Amino acid sequence: MNVLDTRALNRATLARQLLLDRADLPVLDAVAHLGGLQAQEPQEPFVGLWSRLSRFDPETLSNLLTQRDVVRMHLMRRTVHLVTADDALAWRARHDGMLRQRVLGTYRRELDGVDLDELTAAGLEVMADEEPRSMSQLARALAERWPDPGPRALGELLIAALLPTTQLPPRGLWRTKGGARYALLSSWLGRSIDPAAAPGTDPVGEALVRRYLTAFGPAASADLRAWCGLAGLPKAIAAMRERLVSFRDERGRELLDLPDLPRPDPDTPAPVRFLPAFDNAILGYHDRSRIIDDAHRGLSVAGERVVLVDGRVSATWGVDDDTVVVTPLRPFSRADRAGVAEQGGELASFLSGDASDRVRIAASPR
């Protein structure tokens, strides 16, 4: 098999993630292409799409939320993701077992002895009136019948696992703050969730493999699992094996890919890009060495916003008084600083509504 070194994988990731060249795509198509965006911090997807699209208007994403074309929901890895309505309906049942296992793994002691079928039925009965509720409101409605788990465990089990729910606007709208209120996904969208596949088949699993490789490949099966959290995809991969191509990375792992997708020359220039907190370009892999050094791996799970320079995580960033503040993680050349300053100024303008283009870059570490 051909060996793809770290730089080759980096450029492939940037191309698939729309970070090598900003794409001229409608926002809905971009969300679909990326397989959703991690979105537990409600404003972060706006930066993620700004960095990827050539003409991104944040109000377009807000409108997609209010028009119910995209939704915010617990899905991959039991984290809140922004996904298209079509993907939400198609994928939710396939994630059901994983969502339950992860909540039960966190609250095993508190939830011991709870009959999940009874609790699900009771939760559906409460939510049947289609009134939006917070997690704590739903838990309180059932606390008299199930007092032992406590509201946190009971609420998370219902909202993140047992009931297919979605977070409602205004949460997730541009420059808008709002608490998390939930409705049943099928009620909000006016369409039923796709049922689970017949035993022995996994069409959604195969679709997830295709979609993942389109946006993240070439990648190993462990990377796929790290993205979606699903353990039962080897059969889907096996069913697709003849339609895939294989490579090796420098560690000897087998990497899978779809045959006709971009794998740019490793020497392709990579522009500076600012990524939001928890961006899947980093979190969507088990082996993240293609984009972030092992020494900085913890940044990706700590919620730090990062800057890509030459395609790799090279700085963190934040905002202070409409000024984008960049803290390098390695020495910057003069060209690096110029590229970061240019993109940082454009980001400051985007975030402030053109009120400021200020950027401040801290001294590079020695």
mmCIF file of C-alpha atoms in Angstrom, residues 24-363:
data_model
loop_
_atom_site.group_PDB
_atom_site.id
_atom_site.type_symbol
_atom_site.label_atom_id
_atom_site.label_comp_id
_atom_site.label_asym_id
_atom_site.label_seq_id
_atom_site.Cartn_x
_atom_site.Cartn_y
_atom_site.Cartn_z
ATOM 1 C CA ASP A 24 -18.361 28.608 -2.517
ATOM 2 C CA LEU A 25 -21.117 26.463 -1.002
ATOM 3 C CA PRO A 26 -24.553 27.224 0.430
ATOM 4 C CA VAL A 27 -24.453 27.034 4.221
ATOM 5 C CA LEU A 28 -26.826 24.069 4.361
ATOM 6 C CA ASP A 29 -24.649 22.131 1.911
ATOM 7 C CA ALA A 30 -21.545 22.929 3.962
ATOM 8 C CA VAL A 31 -23.146 21.644 7.185
ATOM 9 C CA ALA A 32 -24.122 18.468 5.340
ATOM 10 C CA HIS A 33 -20.679 18.037 3.775
ATOM 11 C CA LEU A 34 -18.980 18.324 7.168
ATOM 12 C CA GLY A 35 -21.344 15.788 8.728
ATOM 13 C CA GLY A 36 -22.386 18.498 11.159
ATOM 14 C CA LEU A 37 -20.398 20.784 13.427
ATOM 15 C CA GLN A 38 -19.780 20.241 17.105
ATOM 16 C CA ALA A 39 -21.811 22.923 18.809
ATOM 17 C CA GLN A 40 -22.053 22.656 22.579
ATOM 18 C CA GLU A 41 -20.753 26.237 22.624
ATOM 19 C CA PRO A 42 -23.600 27.868 20.684
ATOM 20 C CA GLN A 43 -21.636 30.578 18.849
ATOM 21 C CA GLU A 44 -18.677 28.444 17.767
ATOM 22 C CA PRO A 45 -20.195 26.995 14.538
ATOM 23 C CA PHE A 46 -20.363 30.513 13.118
ATOM 24 C CA VAL A 47 -16.569 30.831 13.287
ATOM 25 C CA GLY A 48 -16.184 27.308 11.919
ATOM 26 C CA LEU A 49 -18.241 28.178 8.862
ATOM 27 C CA TRP A 50 -16.673 31.629 8.449
ATOM 28 C CA SER A 51 -13.271 29.941 8.175
ATOM 29 C CA ARG A 52 -14.554 27.507 5.546
ATOM 30 C CA LEU A 53 -16.914 29.443 3.274
ATOM 31 C CA SER A 54 -16.075 32.250 0.895
ATOM 32 C CA ARG A 55 -19.203 34.327 1.497
ATOM 33 C CA PHE A 56 -20.608 33.351 4.866
ATOM 34 C CA ASP A 57 -23.467 35.418 6.269
ATOM 35 C CA PRO A 58 -24.134 34.350 9.874
ATOM 36 C CA GLU A 59 -27.792 35.298 9.581
ATOM 37 C CA THR A 60 -28.143 32.550 6.991
ATOM 38 C CA LEU A 61 -27.276 29.928 9.608
ATOM 39 C CA SER A 62 -29.641 31.554 12.102
ATOM 40 C CA ASN A 63 -32.412 31.422 9.508
ATOM 41 C CA LEU A 64 -31.716 27.744 8.830
ATOM 42 C CA LEU A 65 -32.219 27.080 12.534
ATOM 43 C CA THR A 66 -35.463 29.010 12.811
ATOM 44 C CA GLN A 67 -36.739 27.517 9.542
ATOM 45 C CA ARG A 68 -35.936 24.037 10.926
ATOM 46 C CA ASP A 69 -33.537 23.094 8.140
ATOM 47 C CA VAL A 70 -30.749 22.492 10.675
ATOM 48 C CA VAL A 71 -31.044 21.436 14.301
ATOM 49 C CA ARG A 72 -28.941 21.287 17.442
ATOM 50 C CA MET A 73 -29.021 17.916 19.189
ATOM 51 C CA HIS A 74 -27.045 15.340 21.150
ATOM 52 C CA LEU A 75 -25.600 12.990 18.574
ATOM 53 C CA MET A 76 -21.998 12.044 17.782
ATOM 54 C CA ARG A 77 -20.017 11.229 20.941
ATOM 55 C CA ARG A 78 -23.063 12.353 23.002
ATOM 56 C CA THR A 79 -22.065 15.954 22.331
ATOM 57 C CA VAL A 80 -24.304 18.664 20.917
ATOM 58 C CA HIS A 81 -23.928 18.881 17.146
ATOM 59 C CA LEU A 82 -25.416 21.171 14.547
ATOM 60 C CA VAL A 83 -26.669 18.929 11.739
ATOM 61 C CA THR A 84 -29.101 19.143 8.860
ATOM 62 C CA ALA A 85 -32.674 18.117 9.576
ATOM 63 C CA ASP A 86 -32.354 15.283 7.060
ATOM 64 C CA ASP A 87 -29.255 13.894 8.767
ATOM 65 C CA ALA A 88 -30.839 14.258 12.206
ATOM 66 C CA LEU A 89 -33.791 12.120 11.194
ATOM 67 C CA ALA A 90 -31.677 9.579 9.321
ATOM 68 C CA TRP A 91 -28.946 9.166 11.941
ATOM 69 C CA ARG A 92 -30.658 9.452 15.330
ATOM 70 C CA ALA A 93 -31.858 5.844 15.665
ATOM 71 C CA ARG A 94 -28.405 4.512 14.717
ATOM 72 C CA HIS A 95 -26.873 6.470 17.612
ATOM 73 C CA ASP A 96 -29.481 5.376 20.159
ATOM 74 C CA GLY A 97 -27.517 2.567 21.791
ATOM 75 C CA MET A 98 -24.315 4.602 22.036
ATOM 76 C CA LEU A 99 -26.133 7.550 23.602
ATOM 77 C CA ARG A 100 -27.690 5.296 26.246
ATOM 78 C CA GLN A 101 -24.405 3.566 27.030
ATOM 79 C CA ARG A 102 -22.553 6.841 27.481
ATOM 80 C CA VAL A 103 -25.123 8.365 29.820
ATOM 81 C CA LEU A 104 -25.423 5.141 31.820
ATOM 82 C CA GLY A 105 -21.637 4.938 31.993
ATOM 83 C CA THR A 106 -21.541 8.408 33.568
ATOM 84 C CA TYR A 107 -24.462 7.917 35.970
ATOM 85 C CA ARG A 108 -24.410 4.156 36.493
ATOM 86 C CA ARG A 109 -24.848 4.322 40.268
ATOM 87 C CA GLU A 110 -27.587 6.968 40.194
ATOM 88 C CA LEU A 111 -29.564 5.176 37.471
ATOM 89 C CA ASP A 112 -29.212 1.639 38.792
ATOM 90 C CA GLY A 113 -32.593 -0.083 38.766
ATOM 91 C CA VAL A 114 -34.370 2.494 36.582
ATOM 92 C CA ASP A 115 -36.595 0.805 33.997
ATOM 93 C CA LEU A 116 -35.582 2.589 30.804
ATOM 94 C CA ASP A 117 -38.692 1.612 28.878
ATOM 95 C CA GLU A 118 -40.974 2.967 31.602
ATOM 96 C CA LEU A 119 -38.977 6.173 31.874
ATOM 97 C CA THR A 120 -39.002 6.639 28.095
ATOM 98 C CA ALA A 121 -42.765 6.220 27.930
ATOM 99 C CA ALA A 122 -43.277 8.677 30.782
ATOM 100 C CA GLY A 123 -40.943 11.212 29.180
ATOM 101 C CA LEU A 124 -42.754 10.960 25.847
ATOM 102 C CA GLU A 125 -46.058 11.482 27.619
ATOM 103 C CA VAL A 126 -44.819 14.683 29.254
ATOM 104 C CA MET A 127 -43.341 16.024 25.998
ATOM 105 C CA ALA A 128 -46.428 15.121 23.948
ATOM 106 C CA ASP A 129 -47.963 18.547 24.604
ATOM 107 C CA GLU A 130 -45.157 20.038 22.420
ATOM 108 C CA GLU A 131 -44.312 22.642 25.062
ATOM 109 C CA PRO A 132 -40.560 23.409 25.077
ATOM 110 C CA ARG A 133 -38.873 22.369 28.305
ATOM 111 C CA SER A 134 -35.446 22.652 29.823
ATOM 112 C CA MET A 135 -33.680 19.523 30.975
ATOM 113 C CA SER A 136 -34.372 20.374 34.606
ATOM 114 C CA GLN A 137 -38.068 21.069 33.901
ATOM 115 C CA LEU A 138 -38.478 17.658 32.306
ATOM 116 C CA ALA A 139 -36.635 15.971 35.170
ATOM 117 C CA ARG A 140 -38.784 17.745 37.766
ATOM 118 C CA ALA A 141 -41.939 16.591 35.980
ATOM 119 C CA LEU A 142 -40.865 12.990 36.564
ATOM 120 C CA ALA A 143 -38.974 13.343 39.852
ATOM 121 C CA GLU A 144 -41.915 12.275 42.022
ATOM 122 C CA ARG A 145 -42.052 8.929 40.217
ATOM 123 C CA TRP A 146 -38.248 8.544 40.028
ATOM 124 C CA PRO A 147 -36.829 10.472 43.016
ATOM 125 C CA ASP A 148 -33.617 8.510 43.550
ATOM 126 C CA PRO A 149 -31.473 9.393 40.498
ATOM 127 C CA GLY A 150 -31.613 13.139 41.086
ATOM 128 C CA PRO A 151 -32.526 15.764 38.474
ATOM 129 C CA ARG A 152 -29.163 15.885 36.693
ATOM 130 C CA ALA A 153 -28.879 12.169 35.967
ATOM 131 C CA LEU A 154 -32.577 11.835 35.165
ATOM 132 C CA GLY A 155 -32.567 14.873 32.873
ATOM 133 C CA GLU A 156 -29.452 13.861 30.951
ATOM 134 C CA LEU A 157 -30.707 10.327 30.457
ATOM 135 C CA LEU A 158 -33.992 11.622 29.041
ATOM 136 C CA ILE A 159 -32.706 14.489 26.901
ATOM 137 C CA ALA A 160 -29.416 13.046 25.654
ATOM 138 C CA ALA A 161 -30.399 9.413 25.238
ATOM 139 C CA LEU A 162 -33.919 8.138 25.718
ATOM 140 C CA LEU A 163 -35.887 10.841 23.926
ATOM 141 C CA PRO A 164 -34.857 12.065 20.456
ATOM 142 C CA THR A 165 -34.876 15.790 21.218
ATOM 143 C CA THR A 166 -33.551 18.989 19.709
ATOM 144 C CA GLN A 167 -32.518 22.290 21.274
ATOM 145 C CA LEU A 168 -34.771 25.115 20.136
ATOM 146 C CA PRO A 169 -33.951 28.653 19.049
ATOM 147 C CA PRO A 170 -33.079 31.235 20.229
ATOM 148 C CA ARG A 171 -30.223 29.048 21.495
ATOM 149 C CA GLY A 172 -27.650 28.863 18.736
ATOM 150 C CA LEU A 173 -28.716 32.003 16.865
ATOM 151 C CA TRP A 174 -26.112 34.600 15.888
ATOM 152 C CA ARG A 175 -25.218 36.910 18.789
ATOM 153 C CA THR A 176 -28.159 35.614 20.790
ATOM 154 C CA LYS A 177 -28.099 34.085 24.238
ATOM 155 C CA GLY A 178 -30.708 31.606 25.310
ATOM 156 C CA GLY A 179 -31.009 28.683 27.657
ATOM 157 C CA ALA A 180 -31.321 25.163 26.321
ATOM 158 C CA ARG A 181 -34.979 24.264 25.816
ATOM 159 C CA TYR A 182 -35.964 21.040 24.131
ATOM 160 C CA ALA A 183 -38.713 19.551 21.996
ATOM 161 C CA LEU A 184 -39.092 16.119 20.474
ATOM 162 C CA LEU A 185 -37.223 16.042 17.179
ATOM 163 C CA SER A 186 -40.119 14.580 15.221
ATOM 164 C CA SER A 187 -42.542 17.195 16.583
ATOM 165 C CA TRP A 188 -40.213 20.093 15.796
ATOM 166 C CA LEU A 189 -39.534 18.919 12.256
ATOM 167 C CA GLY A 190 -42.976 17.527 11.524
ATOM 168 C CA ARG A 191 -41.422 14.295 10.263
ATOM 169 C CA SER A 192 -40.814 10.918 11.819
ATOM 170 C CA ILE A 193 -37.374 9.686 12.710
ATOM 171 C CA ASP A 194 -36.160 6.976 10.362
ATOM 172 C CA PRO A 195 -36.625 3.584 12.042
ATOM 173 C CA ALA A 196 -33.711 1.336 12.934
ATOM 174 C CA ALA A 197 -32.559 -0.932 10.117
ATOM 175 C CA ALA A 198 -33.529 -4.568 9.896
ATOM 176 C CA PRO A 199 -31.203 -6.987 11.728
ATOM 177 C CA GLY A 200 -28.148 -7.882 9.685
ATOM 178 C CA THR A 201 -28.214 -4.641 7.692
ATOM 179 C CA ASP A 202 -26.642 -1.272 8.413
ATOM 180 C CA PRO A 203 -27.432 1.255 5.673
ATOM 181 C CA VAL A 204 -26.938 4.188 8.045
ATOM 182 C CA GLY A 205 -23.582 2.792 9.138
ATOM 183 C CA GLU A 206 -22.464 2.585 5.514
ATOM 184 C CA ALA A 207 -23.715 6.130 4.914
ATOM 185 C CA LEU A 208 -21.746 7.343 7.932
ATOM 186 C CA VAL A 209 -18.585 5.694 6.594
ATOM 187 C CA ARG A 210 -19.027 7.427 3.229
ATOM 188 C CA ARG A 211 -19.809 10.772 4.785
ATOM 189 C CA TYR A 212 -16.913 10.548 7.207
ATOM 190 C CA LEU A 213 -14.360 9.685 4.554
ATOM 191 C CA THR A 214 -15.686 12.469 2.325
ATOM 192 C CA ALA A 215 -15.064 15.067 5.027
ATOM 193 C CA PHE A 216 -12.154 13.521 6.986
ATOM 194 C CA GLY A 217 -10.409 10.847 4.926
ATOM 195 C CA PRO A 218 -8.098 9.111 4.441
ATOM 196 C CA ALA A 219 -8.597 7.737 7.921
ATOM 197 C CA ALA A 220 -8.443 4.602 10.044
ATOM 198 C CA SER A 221 -11.460 2.829 11.465
ATOM 199 C CA ALA A 222 -10.405 4.080 14.917
ATOM 200 C CA ASP A 223 -10.652 7.640 13.603
ATOM 201 C CA LEU A 224 -14.174 6.988 12.352
ATOM 202 C CA ARG A 225 -15.161 5.696 15.772
ATOM 203 C CA ALA A 226 -13.583 8.724 17.455
ATOM 204 C CA TRP A 227 -15.754 10.993 15.294
ATOM 205 C CA CYS A 228 -19.134 9.372 15.769
ATOM 206 C CA GLY A 229 -18.671 7.339 18.951
ATOM 207 C CA LEU A 230 -20.191 4.224 17.375
ATOM 208 C CA ALA A 231 -18.486 0.904 18.014
ATOM 209 C CA GLY A 232 -20.446 -1.252 15.581
ATOM 210 C CA LEU A 233 -19.157 -0.039 12.221
ATOM 211 C CA PRO A 234 -16.647 -2.768 11.219
ATOM 212 C CA LYS A 235 -19.440 -4.641 9.414
ATOM 213 C CA ALA A 236 -20.367 -1.502 7.493
ATOM 214 C CA ILE A 237 -16.730 -1.027 6.505
ATOM 215 C CA ALA A 238 -16.493 -4.675 5.478
ATOM 216 C CA ALA A 239 -19.600 -4.336 3.312
ATOM 217 C CA MET A 240 -18.019 -1.364 1.542
ATOM 218 C CA ARG A 241 -14.477 -2.707 1.341
ATOM 219 C CA GLU A 242 -14.463 -3.296 -2.412
ATOM 220 C CA ARG A 243 -15.504 0.324 -3.000
ATOM 221 C CA LEU A 244 -12.693 1.752 -0.881
ATOM 222 C CA VAL A 245 -8.980 2.299 -1.417
ATOM 223 C CA SER A 246 -6.331 1.654 1.231
ATOM 224 C CA PHE A 247 -3.157 3.397 2.357
ATOM 225 C CA ARG A 248 -0.812 3.188 5.321
ATOM 226 C CA ASP A 249 0.287 5.986 7.602
ATOM 227 C CA GLU A 250 3.810 6.283 8.961
ATOM 228 C CA ARG A 251 2.800 4.232 12.012
ATOM 229 C CA GLY A 252 1.642 1.363 9.817
ATOM 230 C CA ARG A 253 -2.086 1.835 10.394
ATOM 231 C CA GLU A 254 -4.409 1.044 7.520
ATOM 232 C CA LEU A 255 -6.168 4.133 6.214
ATOM 233 C CA LEU A 256 -9.357 3.891 4.187
ATOM 234 C CA ASP A 257 -10.697 6.326 1.624
ATOM 235 C CA LEU A 258 -13.104 6.787 -1.225
ATOM 236 C CA PRO A 259 -11.212 6.555 -4.520
ATOM 237 C CA ASP A 260 -11.904 9.867 -6.228
ATOM 238 C CA LEU A 261 -11.587 12.400 -3.423
ATOM 239 C CA PRO A 262 -8.834 15.022 -3.154
ATOM 240 C CA ARG A 263 -5.468 14.088 -1.729
ATOM 241 C CA PRO A 264 -3.430 17.214 -2.520
ATOM 242 C CA ASP A 265 0.296 17.381 -3.016
ATOM 243 C CA PRO A 266 1.905 17.637 0.445
ATOM 244 C CA ASP A 267 3.677 20.822 -0.673
ATOM 245 C CA THR A 268 0.397 22.616 -1.386
ATOM 246 C CA PRO A 269 0.466 25.947 0.504
ATOM 247 C CA ALA A 270 -1.940 26.100 3.438
ATOM 248 C CA PRO A 271 -3.377 29.471 4.481
ATOM 249 C CA VAL A 272 -3.819 30.611 8.070
ATOM 250 C CA ARG A 273 -7.163 29.501 9.462
ATOM 251 C CA PHE A 274 -8.843 30.273 12.794
ATOM 252 C CA LEU A 275 -10.798 27.345 14.262
ATOM 253 C CA PRO A 276 -13.486 27.516 16.945
ATOM 254 C CA ALA A 277 -13.568 25.544 20.156
ATOM 255 C CA PHE A 278 -14.018 21.777 19.747
ATOM 256 C CA ASP A 279 -13.718 21.863 15.964
ATOM 257 C CA ASN A 280 -14.132 18.423 14.403
ATOM 258 C CA ALA A 281 -11.151 19.000 12.123
ATOM 259 C CA ILE A 282 -9.217 18.103 15.280
ATOM 260 C CA LEU A 283 -11.646 16.091 17.404
ATOM 261 C CA GLY A 284 -12.788 13.957 14.466
ATOM 262 C CA TYR A 285 -9.727 11.690 14.696
ATOM 263 C CA HIS A 286 -8.310 9.205 17.168
ATOM 264 C CA ASP A 287 -4.822 9.967 15.878
ATOM 265 C CA ARG A 288 -4.759 13.761 15.682
ATOM 266 C CA SER A 289 -1.078 14.019 14.811
ATOM 267 C CA ARG A 290 -1.944 15.029 11.248
ATOM 268 C CA ILE A 291 -3.048 18.425 12.523
ATOM 269 C CA ILE A 292 -1.893 18.916 16.137
ATOM 270 C CA ASP A 293 1.298 17.991 17.962
ATOM 271 C CA ASP A 294 0.964 15.493 20.795
ATOM 272 C CA ALA A 295 2.283 18.129 23.194
ATOM 273 C CA HIS A 296 -0.741 20.305 22.434
ATOM 274 C CA ARG A 297 -3.362 17.560 22.139
ATOM 275 C CA GLY A 298 -5.023 18.595 25.385
ATOM 276 C CA LEU A 299 -5.995 21.952 23.893
ATOM 277 C CA SER A 300 -8.470 20.257 21.596
ATOM 278 C CA VAL A 301 -10.530 18.822 24.447
ATOM 279 C CA ALA A 302 -10.142 21.809 26.770
ATOM 280 C CA GLY A 303 -12.187 24.132 24.566
ATOM 281 C CA GLU A 304 -9.290 26.267 23.381
ATOM 282 C CA ARG A 305 -9.780 28.035 20.061
ATOM 283 C CA VAL A 306 -6.777 27.433 17.831
ATOM 284 C CA VAL A 307 -4.997 28.904 14.823
ATOM 285 C CA LEU A 308 -3.671 26.789 11.970
ATOM 286 C CA VAL A 309 -0.404 27.983 10.463
ATOM 287 C CA ASP A 310 0.902 25.895 7.586
ATOM 288 C CA GLY A 311 -1.975 23.553 8.329
ATOM 289 C CA ARG A 312 -1.064 22.764 11.941
ATOM 290 C CA VAL A 313 -2.239 24.018 15.307
ATOM 291 C CA SER A 314 0.289 26.741 16.085
ATOM 292 C CA ALA A 315 -1.500 29.201 18.391
ATOM 293 C CA THR A 316 -4.560 29.755 20.523
ATOM 294 C CA TRP A 317 -6.867 32.742 20.210
ATOM 295 C CA GLY A 318 -9.568 34.623 22.068
ATOM 296 C CA VAL A 319 -11.359 37.960 21.981
ATOM 297 C CA ASP A 320 -10.824 40.885 24.345
ATOM 298 C CA ASP A 321 -12.759 44.119 23.790
ATOM 299 C CA ASP A 322 -13.361 43.392 20.078
ATOM 300 C CA THR A 323 -9.676 42.560 19.642
ATOM 301 C CA VAL A 324 -8.617 39.100 18.481
ATOM 302 C CA VAL A 325 -5.757 38.055 20.765
ATOM 303 C CA VAL A 326 -3.413 35.347 19.469
ATOM 304 C CA THR A 327 -0.966 33.411 21.646
ATOM 305 C CA PRO A 328 1.630 31.480 19.618
ATOM 306 C CA LEU A 329 2.568 27.960 20.659
ATOM 307 C CA ARG A 330 5.782 27.992 18.640
ATOM 308 C CA PRO A 331 8.070 30.634 17.125
ATOM 309 C CA PHE A 332 6.463 32.567 14.269
ATOM 310 C CA SER A 333 8.359 33.757 11.236
ATOM 311 C CA ARG A 334 7.694 37.229 9.873
ATOM 312 C CA ALA A 335 5.488 35.668 7.193
ATOM 313 C CA ASP A 336 3.602 33.658 9.830
ATOM 314 C CA ARG A 337 2.857 36.779 11.856
ATOM 315 C CA ALA A 338 1.718 38.652 8.769
ATOM 316 C CA GLY A 339 -0.674 35.860 7.775
ATOM 317 C CA VAL A 340 -2.056 35.549 11.305
ATOM 318 C CA ALA A 341 -2.478 39.323 11.556
ATOM 319 C CA GLU A 342 -4.367 39.480 8.264
ATOM 320 C CA GLN A 343 -6.764 36.649 9.076
ATOM 321 C CA GLY A 344 -7.107 37.790 12.683
ATOM 322 C CA GLY A 345 -8.132 41.261 11.553
ATOM 323 C CA GLU A 346 -10.758 39.801 9.223
ATOM 324 C CA LEU A 347 -12.065 37.611 12.034
ATOM 325 C CA ALA A 348 -12.259 40.602 14.400
ATOM 326 C CA SER A 349 -14.289 42.442 11.790
ATOM 327 C CA PHE A 350 -16.625 39.451 11.376
ATOM 328 C CA LEU A 351 -17.179 38.994 15.097
ATOM 329 C CA SER A 352 -17.677 42.709 15.813
ATOM 330 C CA GLY A 353 -19.938 43.491 12.855
ATOM 331 C CA ASP A 354 -17.211 45.590 11.220
ATOM 332 C CA ALA A 355 -16.730 47.661 14.374
ATOM 333 C CA SER A 356 -13.115 46.548 14.821
ATOM 334 C CA ASP A 357 -10.341 44.856 12.896
ATOM 335 C CA ARG A 358 -7.899 44.859 15.789
ATOM 336 C CA VAL A 359 -5.622 41.901 16.353
ATOM 337 C CA ARG A 360 -2.870 41.455 18.923
ATOM 338 C CA ILE A 361 -0.264 38.719 18.616
ATOM 339 C CA ALA A 362 1.686 37.865 21.752
ATOM 340 C CA ALA A 363 5.391 37.219 21.651
#
